[in-house]
Amino acid sequence: MGATLEELEGEVWGEPVHGSHLVTTCHRLRKLPIDQFSTEDLRIMIGQNFGLEHLLPIAMNMLRQQPLAAGDFYEGDLLRAVIFSHYVDKKGDVTLNAELVKICENAIKQLEAQTVAELEYVDDPAEYGLDEQARCDMLSAALKDLATSEPYLDFVQFIESQ
């Protein structure tokens, strides 16, 4: 069994002072071996900037394989937590940021491909009372909506900031 954040950081938090779900979850996760963390566990702790030194490498391994790895919120929520983490923001690690740019680019391509695929059911526009122009307009509108949504917009902004 792997080490916990408490063991790796040499700091035991004790019992939570506040009873909120987030606080109690973070306290519980500090006692869980990090090799047992789920995507959601990583998203929560990285999103709170806890254990970044130990958790970012695990998250990066996951994101290399699956850029849109999802916790409980939406596809790409782990990547979004990573790019907004204090470590990425303050360290300015050129190698890490360059890799994150590539992962964000892959995530954007996947989101675009999913959007197109969702509209490909309209293979025969006439069957749905649409002409080809209407089908193209639907696709254009869907891609425009995607471009202004989270996490897509966050990924684009991160790439542009590098």
Phi, psi and omega in degrees: 000141183282176182278155176266167175297324178300317180290315183294324183264352179064033182220122177258125182280335185079200181282144179294143179280323179257148184263016181293156180302315182297313182297312182293325177295315179298318178297316179297318183292333177295339181263354181269134176304132186295338177285356177254004181293137173274174176301317179296320178299315178298315181301315181298306186291319178293321177298333177265002180063036177256134173064028186303319181303326184263330186268330179301317178300323178293314180297319181296319177300318179294316184290330176299322181276325188217084184304331181260027178311134187241136167274227182267355185265296185196164177301132179091003183291333176290314178300319178298318178298319181295312184290339177264002182290154179298326181299312180294320183291314189268327183287325181060035180294106186301318181294314178298313182296323177296320178292321178294326176299314179297318179295318177297319178299317178295321179296318178298314179300319180294318179296319178295316180297322178295320180296316178296315181298324180296333181262358180287350175297344179270052179299321180244090184305327181298327179300331181257012180074024181244148169264174183300323179297319179296321178297316178296321179296320177299315180295316179300316180295320180295318179291325177295317177298318179301317185295344179249012183257158169275143003270355184312307182299321178297320179294317179298315181296323177296314180302313182295333182281349185269000000 
